[in-house]
Amino acid sequence: MEWKVQLFKLNYDQREADAVADVIRSGWLTMGERTVAFEREFAAYLGAGTMAAAVSNGTAALHLALLALDIGPGDEVIVPAQTFVADINAVMLVGATPVMADCTSFEDWNMDPADIERKITDRTRAVLIVHYAGVPCDMDAIVSLCQRKGLKLIEDCAHAPGASYKGRSVGTFGDVGCWSFFTNKNLSVGEGGMVTTRSDDLDREMRYLRSHGMTTLTLDRHKGRAVTYDVVRPGLNYRIDEIRAALGLVQLAKLDAANASRRKIVEAYRREIGGLEGVALPFPDRDDRVASSHIFPILLREGIERLEVVESLKADGVQSSIHYPAIHHFTAYSGMDLGATPIADEVAKRELTLPLYPDMTEGDVQVVADALRKALVKIG
Ligand SMILES: *Cc1c(COP(=O)(O)O)cnc(C)c1O
């Protein structure tokens, strides 16, 4: 079907096409010089002495972080209730137990530091936070809690390239930052990701785990820098490739301008629907943090039939989505006691995501706002 305003659109142009064509002409497809450049530039972009290793996707990044931190059976990891399933899955697949912490409030859906503290037991090893919608979590409180309790801190920054807290990039506060460059993220390569850390040991460990535990790369041997290799531990193949790395370099160069456009669209939305009866907008602006505005979530009033709103928007050519359905509603986790999260449960029922992408226009915002007003009059 033809949408008037779709949820997300890539901001690709000739630059991405040229970057891919260059790789193809170069005759070298697997991890090579473009990957090294992408890692170097991404690390420099984050600052704070960060090291970066590119990987095949954001879920691989989470898996590597947990493996490198030696988290496994018997360990508990505190995760947000308000997130994508990849966080819970990665924790479960290393044999650890996810324990969910609630949102801070109906205005701030990021993890509540006080609830994280309540969920800590003597088996808790790590806290895995998500900067939901690209809004940085309350890092002062979370970092000091993790330090006080001796817990590892993993930041899932899938929504948050370009977001910062008190002038410092997200992903540089914890032990490992995990990034996704999936198509609909702020930095898009199709499938791709990054692990970042300020620890030499973790950086080395994640690089081994990314590539079969091997001590040299195909490129090193091709360049004559190495003849053979050792395997120092059992590893995986979570490598990126040169096509994705080349796309990543172009997208990184576009990131700040694209995020600025996203923030303008968010401002336009707030003007248009900020006072709308039946809708609340979370995450009021705060001057200690800059959001990457990954998605634009709204909260419908209790009692409004969300699926009817979705259908009405659809009839007017507006695509919408849900971020995210409640974890415990999925078959894989039914029957598991993941911890009480009353605010997140309510948000999961009433959340609706409206279209947001860098090249969206204020006219598009108008179309969405009109369609939403119409839907609420019909349904509300
Ligand atoms: C997209 C996403 C992931 C997974 O990233 P992939 O690259 O799709 O594997 C993990 N966590 C969150 C919060 C995400 O939005």
mmCIF file of C-alpha atoms and ligand atoms in Angstrom:
data_model
loop_
_atom_site.group_PDB
_atom_site.id
_atom_site.type_symbol
_atom_site.label_atom_id
_atom_site.label_comp_id
_atom_site.label_asym_id
_atom_site.label_seq_id
_atom_site.Cartn_x
_atom_site.Cartn_y
_atom_site.Cartn_z
ATOM 1 C CA MET A 1 0.000 0.000 0.000
ATOM 2 C CA GLU A 2 1.018 3.585 -0.621
ATOM 3 C CA TRP A 3 1.451 5.558 2.636
ATOM 4 C CA LYS A 4 1.058 9.341 2.736
ATOM 5 C CA VAL A 5 3.470 9.364 5.640
ATOM 6 C CA GLN A 6 5.390 6.210 6.404
ATOM 7 C CA LEU A 7 6.966 5.369 9.741
ATOM 8 C CA PHE A 8 10.538 5.651 8.528
ATOM 9 C CA LYS A 9 12.438 6.495 5.337
ATOM 10 C CA LEU A 10 16.148 6.092 4.630
ATOM 11 C CA ASN A 11 18.114 9.300 3.993
ATOM 12 C CA TYR A 12 20.262 7.584 1.353
ATOM 13 C CA ASP A 13 21.495 9.365 -1.796
ATOM 14 C CA GLN A 14 24.285 9.139 -4.360
ATOM 15 C CA ARG A 15 26.930 9.134 -1.594
ATOM 16 C CA GLU A 16 25.837 5.736 -0.277
ATOM 17 C CA ALA A 17 25.578 4.385 -3.821
ATOM 18 C CA ASP A 18 29.114 5.603 -4.631
ATOM 19 C CA ALA A 19 30.512 4.168 -1.387
ATOM 20 C CA VAL A 20 29.102 0.726 -2.205
ATOM 21 C CA ALA A 21 30.304 0.911 -5.810
ATOM 22 C CA ASP A 22 33.812 1.755 -4.549
ATOM 23 C CA VAL A 23 33.864 -1.359 -2.396
ATOM 24 C CA ILE A 24 32.764 -3.509 -5.292
ATOM 25 C CA ARG A 25 35.448 -2.021 -7.537
ATOM 26 C CA SER A 26 38.080 -2.526 -4.827
ATOM 27 C CA GLY A 27 37.737 -6.302 -4.988
ATOM 28 C CA TRP A 28 37.800 -6.644 -1.164
ATOM 29 C CA LEU A 29 34.498 -7.415 0.555
ATOM 30 C CA THR A 30 35.273 -8.717 4.036
ATOM 31 C CA MET A 31 36.523 -6.763 7.033
ATOM 32 C CA GLY A 32 39.267 -4.476 5.758
ATOM 33 C CA GLU A 33 40.354 -0.878 5.585
ATOM 34 C CA ARG A 34 36.862 0.638 5.472
ATOM 35 C CA THR A 35 35.916 -1.294 8.585
ATOM 36 C CA VAL A 36 39.028 -0.017 10.362
ATOM 37 C CA ALA A 37 38.165 3.543 9.281
ATOM 38 C CA PHE A 38 34.529 3.175 10.386
ATOM 39 C CA GLU A 39 35.655 1.911 13.795
ATOM 40 C CA ARG A 40 38.193 4.705 14.164
ATOM 41 C CA GLU A 41 35.736 7.434 13.171
ATOM 42 C CA PHE A 42 32.928 6.066 15.304
ATOM 43 C CA ALA A 43 35.244 5.866 18.329
ATOM 44 C CA ALA A 44 36.428 9.437 17.715
ATOM 45 C CA TYR A 45 32.812 10.572 17.368
ATOM 46 C CA LEU A 46 32.028 9.184 20.835
ATOM 47 C CA GLY A 47 35.219 10.608 22.340
ATOM 48 C CA ALA A 48 36.164 9.911 25.958
ATOM 49 C CA GLY A 49 38.952 7.487 24.998
ATOM 50 C CA THR A 50 36.548 5.020 23.430
ATOM 51 C CA MET A 51 37.564 2.006 21.344
ATOM 52 C CA ALA A 52 35.125 0.554 18.820
ATOM 53 C CA ALA A 53 34.759 -2.804 17.067
ATOM 54 C CA ALA A 54 32.215 -3.145 14.265
ATOM 55 C CA VAL A 55 29.966 -6.205 14.322
ATOM 56 C CA SER A 56 27.242 -7.768 12.227
ATOM 57 C CA ASN A 57 24.271 -6.331 14.169
ATOM 58 C CA GLY A 58 23.136 -4.883 17.491
ATOM 59 C CA THR A 59 22.116 -8.229 18.939
ATOM 60 C CA ALA A 60 25.612 -9.587 18.243
ATOM 61 C CA ALA A 61 26.947 -6.516 20.077
ATOM 62 C CA LEU A 62 24.843 -7.342 23.147
ATOM 63 C CA HIS A 63 25.919 -10.984 23.022
ATOM 64 C CA LEU A 64 29.618 -10.043 22.793
ATOM 65 C CA ALA A 65 29.304 -7.589 25.695
ATOM 66 C CA LEU A 66 27.757 -10.229 27.957
ATOM 67 C CA LEU A 67 30.306 -12.878 26.927
ATOM 68 C CA ALA A 68 33.266 -10.526 27.381
ATOM 69 C CA LEU A 69 32.010 -9.567 30.851
ATOM 70 C CA ASP A 70 31.779 -13.286 31.623
ATOM 71 C CA ILE A 71 28.095 -13.165 32.508
ATOM 72 C CA GLY A 72 26.427 -16.559 32.512
ATOM 73 C CA PRO A 73 24.485 -19.189 34.453
ATOM 74 C CA GLY A 74 23.617 -18.142 37.999
ATOM 75 C CA ASP A 75 23.943 -14.444 37.202
ATOM 76 C CA GLU A 76 21.118 -11.942 37.099
ATOM 77 C CA VAL A 77 21.109 -8.981 34.740
ATOM 78 C CA ILE A 78 18.721 -6.094 35.305
ATOM 79 C CA VAL A 79 17.094 -5.033 32.025
ATOM 80 C CA PRO A 80 14.363 -2.522 31.166
ATOM 81 C CA ALA A 81 10.782 -3.733 30.801
ATOM 82 C CA GLN A 82 10.294 -1.096 28.121
ATOM 83 C CA THR A 83 12.568 -2.430 25.379
ATOM 84 C CA PHE A 84 13.039 -4.654 22.362
ATOM 85 C CA VAL A 85 13.319 -8.402 23.049
ATOM 86 C CA ALA A 86 16.980 -8.548 21.940
ATOM 87 C CA ASP A 87 18.080 -7.425 25.413
ATOM 88 C CA ILE A 88 16.168 -10.178 27.202
ATOM 89 C CA ASN A 89 17.151 -12.778 24.590
ATOM 90 C CA ALA A 90 20.868 -12.008 24.795
ATOM 91 C CA VAL A 91 20.821 -12.324 28.586
ATOM 92 C CA MET A 92 18.922 -15.627 28.410
ATOM 93 C CA LEU A 93 21.148 -17.058 25.676
ATOM 94 C CA VAL A 94 24.291 -16.665 27.809
ATOM 95 C CA GLY A 95 22.409 -18.623 30.470
ATOM 96 C CA ALA A 96 21.826 -15.672 32.797
ATOM 97 C CA THR A 97 18.489 -14.525 34.210
ATOM 98 C CA PRO A 98 16.889 -11.243 33.118
ATOM 99 C CA VAL A 99 15.174 -9.210 35.840
ATOM 100 C CA MET A 100 13.130 -6.257 34.619
ATOM 101 C CA ALA A 101 13.173 -2.770 36.094
ATOM 102 C CA ASP A 102 10.312 -0.339 35.591
ATOM 103 C CA CYS A 103 10.111 3.026 33.830
ATOM 104 C CA THR A 104 10.850 6.080 35.979
ATOM 105 C CA SER A 105 7.389 7.644 35.427
ATOM 106 C CA PHE A 106 4.743 8.204 32.753
ATOM 107 C CA GLU A 107 6.832 11.195 31.570
ATOM 108 C CA ASP A 108 10.205 9.414 31.664
ATOM 109 C CA TRP A 109 10.043 5.872 30.306
ATOM 110 C CA ASN A 110 13.741 5.195 30.842
ATOM 111 C CA MET A 111 14.747 2.788 33.620
ATOM 112 C CA ASP A 112 14.140 4.055 37.121
ATOM 113 C CA PRO A 113 17.406 4.023 39.127
ATOM 114 C CA ALA A 114 15.371 3.446 42.321
ATOM 115 C CA ASP A 115 13.680 0.377 40.819
ATOM 116 C CA ILE A 116 17.007 -0.935 39.518
ATOM 117 C CA GLU A 117 18.266 -0.725 43.099
ATOM 118 C CA ARG A 118 15.155 -2.537 44.414
ATOM 119 C CA LYS A 119 15.700 -5.383 41.921
ATOM 120 C CA ILE A 120 19.331 -6.011 42.950
ATOM 121 C CA THR A 121 19.953 -9.366 44.677
ATOM 122 C CA ASP A 122 23.183 -11.106 45.658
ATOM 123 C CA ARG A 123 23.172 -12.754 42.214
ATOM 124 C CA THR A 124 22.988 -9.488 40.250
ATOM 125 C CA ARG A 125 26.081 -9.044 38.076
ATOM 126 C CA ALA A 126 25.165 -6.324 35.634
ATOM 127 C CA VAL A 127 22.689 -3.649 34.619
ATOM 128 C CA LEU A 128 21.759 -3.390 30.930
ATOM 129 C CA ILE A 129 20.193 -0.029 30.179
ATOM 130 C CA VAL A 130 18.483 1.238 27.035
ATOM 131 C CA HIS A 131 18.369 4.904 26.079
ATOM 132 C CA TYR A 132 14.784 4.544 24.904
ATOM 133 C CA ALA A 133 13.771 6.617 21.867
ATOM 134 C CA GLY A 134 17.285 8.073 21.970
ATOM 135 C CA VAL A 135 16.718 9.901 25.257
ATOM 136 C CA PRO A 136 19.703 9.393 27.578
ATOM 137 C CA CYS A 137 18.970 7.640 30.874
ATOM 138 C CA ASP A 138 19.747 9.297 34.196
ATOM 139 C CA MET A 139 23.451 8.437 33.993
ATOM 140 C CA ASP A 140 24.641 10.119 37.198
ATOM 141 C CA ALA A 141 22.309 7.981 39.283
ATOM 142 C CA ILE A 142 22.858 4.758 37.304
ATOM 143 C CA VAL A 143 26.660 5.003 37.156
ATOM 144 C CA SER A 144 26.958 5.750 40.862
ATOM 145 C CA LEU A 145 24.539 2.926 41.736
ATOM 146 C CA CYS A 146 26.577 0.429 39.657
ATOM 147 C CA GLN A 147 29.816 1.617 41.248
ATOM 148 C CA ARG A 148 28.372 1.434 44.761
ATOM 149 C CA LYS A 149 27.056 -2.112 44.184
ATOM 150 C CA GLY A 150 30.005 -3.383 42.130
ATOM 151 C CA LEU A 151 27.865 -4.084 39.054
ATOM 152 C CA LYS A 152 28.873 -4.065 35.405
ATOM 153 C CA LEU A 153 27.036 -1.568 33.220
ATOM 154 C CA ILE A 154 26.115 -2.269 29.591
ATOM 155 C CA GLU A 155 24.482 0.479 27.546
ATOM 156 C CA ASP A 156 22.209 -0.594 24.712
ATOM 157 C CA CYS A 157 22.566 2.480 22.493
ATOM 158 C CA ALA A 158 20.579 1.066 19.549
ATOM 159 C CA HIS A 159 18.304 4.144 19.624
ATOM 160 C CA ALA A 160 20.916 6.646 20.568
ATOM 161 C CA PRO A 161 23.790 7.441 18.157
ATOM 162 C CA GLY A 162 24.418 11.152 18.654
ATOM 163 C CA ALA A 163 22.648 11.374 22.023
ATOM 164 C CA SER A 164 24.529 12.881 24.955
ATOM 165 C CA TYR A 165 24.209 13.384 28.689
ATOM 166 C CA LYS A 166 25.860 16.436 30.258
ATOM 167 C CA GLY A 167 27.889 16.906 27.092
ATOM 168 C CA ARG A 168 29.175 13.340 26.938
ATOM 169 C CA SER A 169 28.068 10.718 24.411
ATOM 170 C CA VAL A 170 25.931 7.846 25.601
ATOM 171 C CA GLY A 171 27.781 4.556 25.352
ATOM 172 C CA THR A 172 30.841 5.975 27.138
ATOM 173 C CA PHE A 173 29.486 5.713 30.699
ATOM 174 C CA GLY A 174 29.327 1.953 31.166
ATOM 175 C CA ASP A 175 31.705 -0.957 30.569
ATOM 176 C CA VAL A 176 30.407 -1.598 27.054
ATOM 177 C CA GLY A 177 28.205 0.366 24.642
ATOM 178 C CA CYS A 178 26.190 -1.692 22.132
ATOM 179 C CA TRP A 179 25.007 -0.066 18.914
ATOM 180 C CA SER A 180 22.718 -1.182 16.100
ATOM 181 C CA PHE A 181 22.848 0.092 12.534
ATOM 182 C CA PHE A 182 19.742 -1.770 11.380
ATOM 183 C CA THR A 183 17.861 -0.064 8.556
ATOM 184 C CA ASN A 184 15.455 1.944 10.706
ATOM 185 C CA LYS A 185 18.027 3.201 13.228
ATOM 186 C CA ASN A 186 19.566 6.701 13.208
ATOM 187 C CA LEU A 187 22.670 5.372 11.456
ATOM 188 C CA SER A 188 21.575 2.823 8.856
ATOM 189 C CA VAL A 189 23.603 0.213 7.014
ATOM 190 C CA GLY A 190 20.980 -2.544 6.656
ATOM 191 C CA GLU A 191 22.422 -4.964 9.179
ATOM 192 C CA GLY A 192 25.308 -3.795 11.338
ATOM 193 C CA GLY A 193 26.416 -2.809 14.799
ATOM 194 C CA MET A 194 29.277 -1.757 17.028
ATOM 195 C CA VAL A 195 30.664 -2.546 20.460
ATOM 196 C CA THR A 196 32.477 0.269 22.231
ATOM 197 C CA THR A 197 34.487 0.323 25.422
ATOM 198 C CA ARG A 198 37.189 2.278 27.203
ATOM 199 C CA SER A 199 38.815 -0.912 28.521
ATOM 200 C CA ASP A 200 41.722 -2.371 26.517
ATOM 201 C CA ASP A 201 40.964 -5.808 27.943
ATOM 202 C CA LEU A 202 37.292 -5.754 26.965
ATOM 203 C CA ASP A 203 38.138 -4.366 23.529
ATOM 204 C CA ARG A 204 40.626 -7.186 22.916
ATOM 205 C CA GLU A 205 38.235 -9.803 24.275
ATOM 206 C CA MET A 206 35.319 -8.654 22.116
ATOM 207 C CA ARG A 207 37.552 -8.588 19.018
ATOM 208 C CA TYR A 208 38.583 -12.200 19.661
ATOM 209 C CA LEU A 209 34.992 -13.257 20.235
ATOM 210 C CA ARG A 210 33.862 -11.431 17.085
ATOM 211 C CA SER A 211 36.127 -13.478 14.866
ATOM 212 C CA HIS A 212 36.452 -17.139 15.967
ATOM 213 C CA GLY A 213 38.881 -16.283 18.789
ATOM 214 C CA MET A 214 41.542 -15.822 16.097
ATOM 215 C CA THR A 215 44.597 -13.625 16.603
ATOM 216 C CA THR A 216 44.859 -12.365 13.013
ATOM 217 C CA LEU A 217 42.425 -11.333 10.287
ATOM 218 C CA THR A 218 42.264 -12.397 6.656
ATOM 219 C CA LEU A 219 43.350 -8.857 5.745
ATOM 220 C CA ASP A 220 46.510 -9.116 7.903
ATOM 221 C CA ARG A 221 47.496 -12.280 6.092
ATOM 222 C CA HIS A 222 46.634 -10.792 2.686
ATOM 223 C CA LYS A 223 48.806 -7.767 3.478
ATOM 224 C CA GLY A 224 51.631 -10.060 4.548
ATOM 225 C CA ARG A 225 51.440 -8.740 8.114
ATOM 226 C CA ALA A 226 50.811 -12.243 9.418
ATOM 227 C CA VAL A 227 51.378 -15.739 8.087
ATOM 228 C CA THR A 228 49.289 -17.788 10.453
ATOM 229 C CA TYR A 229 47.132 -17.404 13.522
ATOM 230 C CA ASP A 230 46.323 -18.811 16.897
ATOM 231 C CA VAL A 231 42.850 -19.383 18.326
ATOM 232 C CA VAL A 232 42.901 -18.174 21.903
ATOM 233 C CA ARG A 233 39.303 -18.987 22.880
ATOM 234 C CA PRO A 234 36.176 -20.296 21.194
ATOM 235 C CA GLY A 235 34.681 -17.391 19.291
ATOM 236 C CA LEU A 236 31.888 -16.550 16.901
ATOM 237 C CA ASN A 237 31.658 -14.888 13.530
ATOM 238 C CA TYR A 238 30.021 -11.536 14.219
ATOM 239 C CA ARG A 239 32.061 -9.582 11.679
ATOM 240 C CA ILE A 240 30.747 -6.718 9.595
ATOM 241 C CA ASP A 241 31.784 -6.400 5.930
ATOM 242 C CA GLU A 242 33.245 -3.623 3.812
ATOM 243 C CA ILE A 243 29.957 -2.738 2.102
ATOM 244 C CA ARG A 244 28.287 -2.069 5.443
ATOM 245 C CA ALA A 245 31.340 -0.278 6.812
ATOM 246 C CA ALA A 246 31.413 1.979 3.739
ATOM 247 C CA LEU A 247 27.713 2.782 4.255
ATOM 248 C CA GLY A 248 28.464 3.401 7.924
ATOM 249 C CA LEU A 249 31.143 5.978 7.099
ATOM 250 C CA VAL A 250 28.738 7.951 4.891
ATOM 251 C CA GLN A 251 25.942 7.668 7.435
ATOM 252 C CA LEU A 252 28.203 8.759 10.302
ATOM 253 C CA ALA A 253 29.093 11.897 8.359
ATOM 254 C CA LYS A 254 25.366 12.612 7.977
ATOM 255 C CA LEU A 255 24.396 11.749 11.546
ATOM 256 C CA ASP A 256 24.489 15.121 13.309
ATOM 257 C CA ALA A 257 22.512 16.902 10.592
ATOM 258 C CA ALA A 258 20.024 14.019 10.407
ATOM 259 C CA ASN A 259 19.512 14.073 14.180
ATOM 260 C CA ALA A 260 19.037 17.860 14.099
ATOM 261 C CA SER A 261 16.304 17.357 11.466
ATOM 262 C CA ARG A 262 14.685 14.699 13.643
ATOM 263 C CA ARG A 263 14.659 17.093 16.618
ATOM 264 C CA LYS A 264 12.973 19.776 14.473
ATOM 265 C CA ILE A 265 10.259 17.309 13.530
ATOM 266 C CA VAL A 266 9.768 16.427 17.198
ATOM 267 C CA GLU A 267 9.357 20.147 17.990
ATOM 268 C CA ALA A 268 6.784 20.441 15.199
ATOM 269 C CA TYR A 269 4.892 17.448 16.617
ATOM 270 C CA ARG A 270 4.903 19.004 20.068
ATOM 271 C CA ARG A 271 3.424 22.220 18.699
ATOM 272 C CA GLU A 272 0.790 20.315 16.727
ATOM 273 C CA ILE A 273 -0.340 17.672 19.197
ATOM 274 C CA GLY A 274 1.149 18.798 22.523
ATOM 275 C CA GLY A 275 -2.213 19.960 23.841
ATOM 276 C CA LEU A 276 -4.339 17.292 22.195
ATOM 277 C CA GLU A 277 -6.973 15.735 24.451
ATOM 278 C CA GLY A 278 -6.370 12.012 24.935
ATOM 279 C CA VAL A 279 -2.641 12.109 24.139
ATOM 280 C CA ALA A 280 0.344 12.652 26.428
ATOM 281 C CA LEU A 281 3.871 13.242 25.135
ATOM 282 C CA PRO A 282 6.646 11.690 27.223
ATOM 283 C CA PHE A 283 10.192 12.981 27.678
ATOM 284 C CA PRO A 284 9.859 16.744 28.182
ATOM 285 C CA ASP A 285 13.051 18.536 27.128
ATOM 286 C CA ARG A 286 15.800 18.671 29.752
ATOM 287 C CA ASP A 287 18.851 20.836 29.403
ATOM 288 C CA ASP A 288 21.251 18.175 30.767
ATOM 289 C CA ARG A 289 20.672 15.807 27.834
ATOM 290 C CA VAL A 290 20.449 15.832 24.040
ATOM 291 C CA ALA A 291 18.251 13.154 22.469
ATOM 292 C CA SER A 292 18.890 11.473 19.128
ATOM 293 C CA SER A 293 15.091 11.429 18.606
ATOM 294 C CA HIS A 294 15.079 7.905 17.207
ATOM 295 C CA ILE A 295 11.304 7.471 17.388
ATOM 296 C CA PHE A 296 8.334 9.621 18.379
ATOM 297 C CA PRO A 297 6.266 7.737 20.961
ATOM 298 C CA ILE A 298 2.998 9.049 22.367
ATOM 299 C CA LEU A 299 0.840 7.757 25.213
ATOM 300 C CA LEU A 300 -2.877 7.346 24.544
ATOM 301 C CA ARG A 301 -5.332 8.006 27.359
ATOM 302 C CA GLU A 302 -6.513 4.944 29.246
ATOM 303 C CA GLY A 303 -9.558 3.432 27.542
ATOM 304 C CA ILE A 304 -8.750 4.561 23.998
ATOM 305 C CA GLU A 305 -8.743 1.484 21.765
ATOM 306 C CA ARG A 306 -5.212 1.601 20.340
ATOM 307 C CA LEU A 307 -5.812 -0.744 17.411
ATOM 308 C CA GLU A 308 -8.728 1.406 16.270
ATOM 309 C CA VAL A 309 -6.442 4.436 16.259
ATOM 310 C CA VAL A 310 -3.904 2.454 14.213
ATOM 311 C CA GLU A 311 -6.645 1.472 11.722
ATOM 312 C CA SER A 312 -7.970 5.024 11.454
ATOM 313 C CA LEU A 313 -4.456 6.417 10.863
ATOM 314 C CA LYS A 314 -3.894 3.721 8.268
ATOM 315 C CA ALA A 315 -7.110 4.664 6.460
ATOM 316 C CA ASP A 316 -5.695 8.198 6.235
ATOM 317 C CA GLY A 317 -2.381 6.927 4.861
ATOM 318 C CA VAL A 318 -0.394 7.290 8.083
ATOM 319 C CA GLN A 319 1.741 4.388 9.257
ATOM 320 C CA SER A 320 2.241 3.857 12.981
ATOM 321 C CA SER A 321 3.863 1.257 15.183
ATOM 322 C CA ILE A 322 4.222 0.052 18.783
ATOM 323 C CA HIS A 323 7.470 0.270 20.806
ATOM 324 C CA TYR A 324 7.137 -2.177 22.425
ATOM 325 C CA PRO A 325 4.568 -4.883 23.105
ATOM 326 C CA ALA A 326 4.905 -6.093 26.721
ATOM 327 C CA ILE A 327 7.655 -8.721 26.986
ATOM 328 C CA HIS A 328 5.562 -11.126 29.069
ATOM 329 C CA HIS A 329 2.939 -11.311 26.299
ATOM 330 C CA PHE A 330 5.355 -13.153 24.024
ATOM 331 C CA THR A 331 5.213 -16.936 24.070
ATOM 332 C CA ALA A 332 8.944 -17.294 24.753
ATOM 333 C CA TYR A 333 8.702 -15.630 28.176
ATOM 334 C CA SER A 334 5.208 -16.599 29.275
ATOM 335 C CA GLY A 335 5.263 -18.070 32.731
ATOM 336 C CA MET A 336 8.586 -16.413 33.600
ATOM 337 C CA ASP A 337 8.628 -14.108 36.601
ATOM 338 C CA LEU A 338 10.554 -11.143 35.246
ATOM 339 C CA GLY A 339 9.670 -8.733 38.068
ATOM 340 C CA ALA A 340 6.827 -6.265 38.646
ATOM 341 C CA THR A 341 6.864 -3.249 36.321
ATOM 342 C CA PRO A 342 3.464 -1.525 36.621
ATOM 343 C CA ILE A 343 4.335 1.660 34.713
ATOM 344 C CA ALA A 344 5.986 -0.173 31.821
ATOM 345 C CA ASP A 345 2.998 -2.558 31.633
ATOM 346 C CA GLU A 346 0.652 0.402 31.265
ATOM 347 C CA VAL A 347 2.933 2.137 28.724
ATOM 348 C CA ALA A 348 3.117 -1.077 26.691
ATOM 349 C CA LYS A 349 -0.687 -1.078 26.437
ATOM 350 C CA ARG A 350 -1.127 2.582 25.501
ATOM 351 C CA GLU A 351 2.011 3.515 23.542
ATOM 352 C CA LEU A 352 1.794 4.459 19.878
ATOM 353 C CA THR A 353 4.741 5.447 17.661
ATOM 354 C CA LEU A 354 4.178 8.099 14.992
ATOM 355 C CA PRO A 355 6.351 8.546 11.862
ATOM 356 C CA LEU A 356 9.763 10.179 12.320
ATOM 357 C CA TYR A 357 12.727 10.379 9.959
ATOM 358 C CA PRO A 358 15.241 13.063 8.966
ATOM 359 C CA ASP A 359 13.672 14.073 5.628
ATOM 360 C CA MET A 360 10.152 14.328 7.032
ATOM 361 C CA THR A 361 8.598 17.768 6.470
ATOM 362 C CA GLU A 362 6.418 19.961 8.676
ATOM 363 C CA GLY A 363 3.708 19.279 6.071
ATOM 364 C CA ASP A 364 4.040 15.572 6.860
ATOM 365 C CA VAL A 365 3.688 16.350 10.569
ATOM 366 C CA GLN A 366 0.496 18.244 9.723
ATOM 367 C CA VAL A 367 -0.876 15.225 7.853
ATOM 368 C CA VAL A 368 -0.131 12.944 10.821
ATOM 369 C CA ALA A 369 -1.563 15.420 13.348
ATOM 370 C CA ASP A 370 -4.775 15.865 11.336
ATOM 371 C CA ALA A 371 -5.183 12.106 11.004
ATOM 372 C CA LEU A 372 -4.591 11.633 14.734
ATOM 373 C CA ARG A 373 -7.095 14.344 15.692
ATOM 374 C CA LYS A 374 -9.661 12.739 13.397
ATOM 375 C CA ALA A 375 -8.998 9.285 14.885
ATOM 376 C CA LEU A 376 -9.394 10.538 18.444
ATOM 377 C CA VAL A 377 -12.665 12.336 17.687
ATOM 378 C CA LYS A 378 -13.971 9.118 16.110
ATOM 379 C CA ILE A 379 -12.743 6.773 18.855
ATOM 380 C CA GLY A 380 -12.000 8.779 22.021
HETATM 381 C C1 LIG B 1 17.230 -2.627 17.125
HETATM 382 C C2 LIG B 1 17.490 -2.894 18.546
HETATM 383 C C3 LIG B 1 18.314 -3.940 18.959
HETATM 384 C C4 LIG B 1 18.839 -4.997 18.033
HETATM 385 O O1 LIG B 1 19.628 -4.538 17.024
HETATM 386 P P1 LIG B 1 19.781 -5.430 15.677
HETATM 387 O O2 LIG B 1 20.838 -4.700 14.937
HETATM 388 O O3 LIG B 1 18.460 -5.410 14.995
HETATM 389 O O4 LIG B 1 20.205 -6.782 16.096
HETATM 390 C C5 LIG B 1 18.579 -4.073 20.315
HETATM 391 N N1 LIG B 1 18.043 -3.237 21.210
HETATM 392 C C6 LIG B 1 17.215 -2.240 20.860
HETATM 393 C C7 LIG B 1 16.667 -1.342 21.906
HETATM 394 C C8 LIG B 1 16.902 -2.040 19.514
HETATM 395 O O5 LIG B 1 16.060 -1.062 19.178
#
